XYZ file of C-alpha atoms in Angstrom:
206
model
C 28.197 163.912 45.255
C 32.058 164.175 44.347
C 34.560 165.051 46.646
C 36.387 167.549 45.195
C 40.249 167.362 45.701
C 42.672 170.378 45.277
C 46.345 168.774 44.429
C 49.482 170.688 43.551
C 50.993 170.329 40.121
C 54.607 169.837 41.383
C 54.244 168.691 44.974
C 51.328 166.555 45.473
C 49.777 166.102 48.744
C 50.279 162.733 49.854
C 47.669 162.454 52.208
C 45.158 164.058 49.263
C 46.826 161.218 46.886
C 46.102 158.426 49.387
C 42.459 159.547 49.785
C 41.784 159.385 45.939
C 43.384 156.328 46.014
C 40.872 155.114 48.799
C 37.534 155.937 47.063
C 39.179 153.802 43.607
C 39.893 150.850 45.830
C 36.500 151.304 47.237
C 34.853 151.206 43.832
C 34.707 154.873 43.081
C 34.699 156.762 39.439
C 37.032 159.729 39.793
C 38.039 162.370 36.884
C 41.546 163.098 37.103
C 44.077 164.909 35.039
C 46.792 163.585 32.462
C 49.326 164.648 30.203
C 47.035 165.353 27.422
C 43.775 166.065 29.261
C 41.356 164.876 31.522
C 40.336 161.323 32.177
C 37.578 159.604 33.737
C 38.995 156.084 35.868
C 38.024 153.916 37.917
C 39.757 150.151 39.042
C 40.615 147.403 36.676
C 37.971 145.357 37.844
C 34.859 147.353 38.458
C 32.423 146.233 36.490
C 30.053 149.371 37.781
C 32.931 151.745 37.144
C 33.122 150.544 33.362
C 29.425 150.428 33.043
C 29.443 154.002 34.262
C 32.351 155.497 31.923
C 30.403 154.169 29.252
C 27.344 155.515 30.143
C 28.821 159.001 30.652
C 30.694 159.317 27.425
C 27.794 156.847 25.232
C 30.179 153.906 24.086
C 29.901 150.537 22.920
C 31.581 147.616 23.715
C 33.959 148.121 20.560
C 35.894 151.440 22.582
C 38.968 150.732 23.572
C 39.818 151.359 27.172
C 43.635 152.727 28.336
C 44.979 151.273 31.252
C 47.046 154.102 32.345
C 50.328 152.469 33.794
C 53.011 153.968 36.322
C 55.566 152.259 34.237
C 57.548 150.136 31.724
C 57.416 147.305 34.038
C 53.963 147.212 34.848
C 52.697 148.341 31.390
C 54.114 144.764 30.553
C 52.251 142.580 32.110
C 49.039 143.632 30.681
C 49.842 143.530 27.029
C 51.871 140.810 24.384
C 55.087 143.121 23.316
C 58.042 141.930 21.021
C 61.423 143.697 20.856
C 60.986 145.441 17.668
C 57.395 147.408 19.230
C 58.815 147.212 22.626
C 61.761 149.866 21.719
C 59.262 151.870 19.856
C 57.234 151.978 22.912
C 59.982 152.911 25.065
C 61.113 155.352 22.671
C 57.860 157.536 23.009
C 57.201 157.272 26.979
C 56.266 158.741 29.414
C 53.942 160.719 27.043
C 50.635 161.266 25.112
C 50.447 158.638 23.329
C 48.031 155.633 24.106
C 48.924 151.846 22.421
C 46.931 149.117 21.490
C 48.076 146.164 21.852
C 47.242 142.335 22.424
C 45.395 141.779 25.944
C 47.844 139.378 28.296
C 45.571 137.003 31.041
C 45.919 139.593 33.886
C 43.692 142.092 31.684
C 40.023 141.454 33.271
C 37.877 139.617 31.063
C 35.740 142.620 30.424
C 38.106 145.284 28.999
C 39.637 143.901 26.023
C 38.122 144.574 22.494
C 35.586 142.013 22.103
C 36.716 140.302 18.652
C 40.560 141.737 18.692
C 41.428 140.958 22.389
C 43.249 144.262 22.273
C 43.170 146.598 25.009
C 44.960 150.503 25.426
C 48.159 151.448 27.232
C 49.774 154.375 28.225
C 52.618 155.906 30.247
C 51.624 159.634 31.554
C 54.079 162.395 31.988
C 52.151 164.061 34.557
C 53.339 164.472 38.326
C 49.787 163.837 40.269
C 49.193 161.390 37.846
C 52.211 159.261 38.332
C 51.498 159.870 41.843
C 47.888 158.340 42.113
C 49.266 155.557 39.883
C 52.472 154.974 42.510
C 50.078 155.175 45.465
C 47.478 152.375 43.753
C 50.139 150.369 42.925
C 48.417 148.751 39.590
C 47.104 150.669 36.555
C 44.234 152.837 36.373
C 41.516 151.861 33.356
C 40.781 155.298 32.230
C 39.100 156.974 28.891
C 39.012 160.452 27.896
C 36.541 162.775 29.292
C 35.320 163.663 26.505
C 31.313 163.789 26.879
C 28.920 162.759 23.795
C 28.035 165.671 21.077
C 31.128 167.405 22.333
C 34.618 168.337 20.324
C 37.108 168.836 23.094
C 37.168 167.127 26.089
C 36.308 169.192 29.388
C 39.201 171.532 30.725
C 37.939 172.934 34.177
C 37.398 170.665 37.170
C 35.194 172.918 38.942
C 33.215 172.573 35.351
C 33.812 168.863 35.531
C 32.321 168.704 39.049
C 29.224 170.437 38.407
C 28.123 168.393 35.389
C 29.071 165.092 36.617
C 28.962 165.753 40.043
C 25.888 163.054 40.737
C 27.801 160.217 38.526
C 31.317 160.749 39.978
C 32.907 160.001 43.449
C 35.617 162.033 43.356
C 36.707 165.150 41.259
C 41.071 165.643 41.200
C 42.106 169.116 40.120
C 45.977 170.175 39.786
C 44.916 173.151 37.177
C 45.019 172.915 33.058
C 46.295 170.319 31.486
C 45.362 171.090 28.022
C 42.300 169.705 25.656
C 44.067 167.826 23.590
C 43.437 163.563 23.477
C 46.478 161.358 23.186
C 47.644 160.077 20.423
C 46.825 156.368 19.273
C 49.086 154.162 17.628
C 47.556 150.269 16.993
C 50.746 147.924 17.271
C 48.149 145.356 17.193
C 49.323 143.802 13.993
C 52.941 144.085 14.853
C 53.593 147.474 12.681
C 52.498 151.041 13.260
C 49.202 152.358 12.510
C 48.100 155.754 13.717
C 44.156 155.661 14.526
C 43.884 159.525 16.207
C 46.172 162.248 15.898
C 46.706 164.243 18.994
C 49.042 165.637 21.568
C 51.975 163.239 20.837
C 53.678 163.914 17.993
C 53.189 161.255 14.938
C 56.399 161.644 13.480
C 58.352 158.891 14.458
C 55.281 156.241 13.875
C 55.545 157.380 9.979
């Protein structure tokens, strides 16, 4: 069963933060909420956690997972950056967009793309979740809960809890935070290409 953890939008509970926390050290799956919607996440290297996600939302190795960083700082040592994408980046965070970009050594083995060695990145502007991400003190490897056969991703945690409620460990609610995916931008290749359009806006990547 999922514990099912009530945290303000403005003022998160530490204590409730350090408990969610807990269960991802401890190899749990949590769903939590981000800028753009909500997430499923687990620790970088929990091979069960991964195995789960993709079992939940039906994916193949080829789906590119987000490691959802706290930071600038720490977003860079998972991923190869030069100057020229690095002030796009920068430009555009915190916010909904996720980036792909080339997988450094610290990424665990199993996460990259298998045949691009690319992996996601992203920078929320969201207070619980910049709080969960301060308290862990590394990124979280997340994915959109977004379950198979469906067109928006799930809104409600009380709803997320009772569906997934035998396949998750913990269940963080802080109220809406809207259906809408991030936006993707591959930097891959060194220039801009926009693979899903979503909650951050695509202008500036044009």
């Amino acid at each position: 069963m999922a514990k099912y953890f009530d945290v303000h939008p403005d003022n998160p509970q530490q204590r409730t933060i350090s408990n969610v926390a807990d269960r991802i050290r401890s190899g749990g799956l949590i769903a939590y909420p981000t800028d753009s919607c909500f997430a499923l996440g687990c620790q970088m290297g929990n091979r069960d956690g991964i195995n789960q996600i993709r079992s939940i939302r039906n994916l193949d190795d080829r789906h590119h997972f987000t490691l959802m960083c706290q930071n600038f700082a720490q977003l860079g040592q998972f991923v190869h950056i030069d100057k020229d994408v690095f002030r796009a980046i920068k430009a555009a965070t915190p916010g909904s967009y996720t980036f792909i970009l080339p997988a450094t050594k610290e990424v665990p083995r199993q996460l990259p793309h298998p045949k691009k060695k690319t992996v996601g990145v992203r920078i929320p502007d969201h207070v619980v979740t910049q709080a969960l991400l301060a308290e862990l003190g590394e990124p979280l490897l997340s994915s959109t809960l977004l379950l198979p056969d469906e067109d928006e991703p799930m809104t409600q945690g009380w709803e997320i809890k009772e569906r997934l409620d035998h396949v998750l460990d913990a269940v963080v609610d802080s109220g809406d935070c809207g259906t809408e995916p991030t936006t993707v931008i591959d930097f891959s290749s060194g220039e801009a290409e926009i693979v899903r359009r979503g909650a951050g806006d695509t202008a500036r990547f044009e």
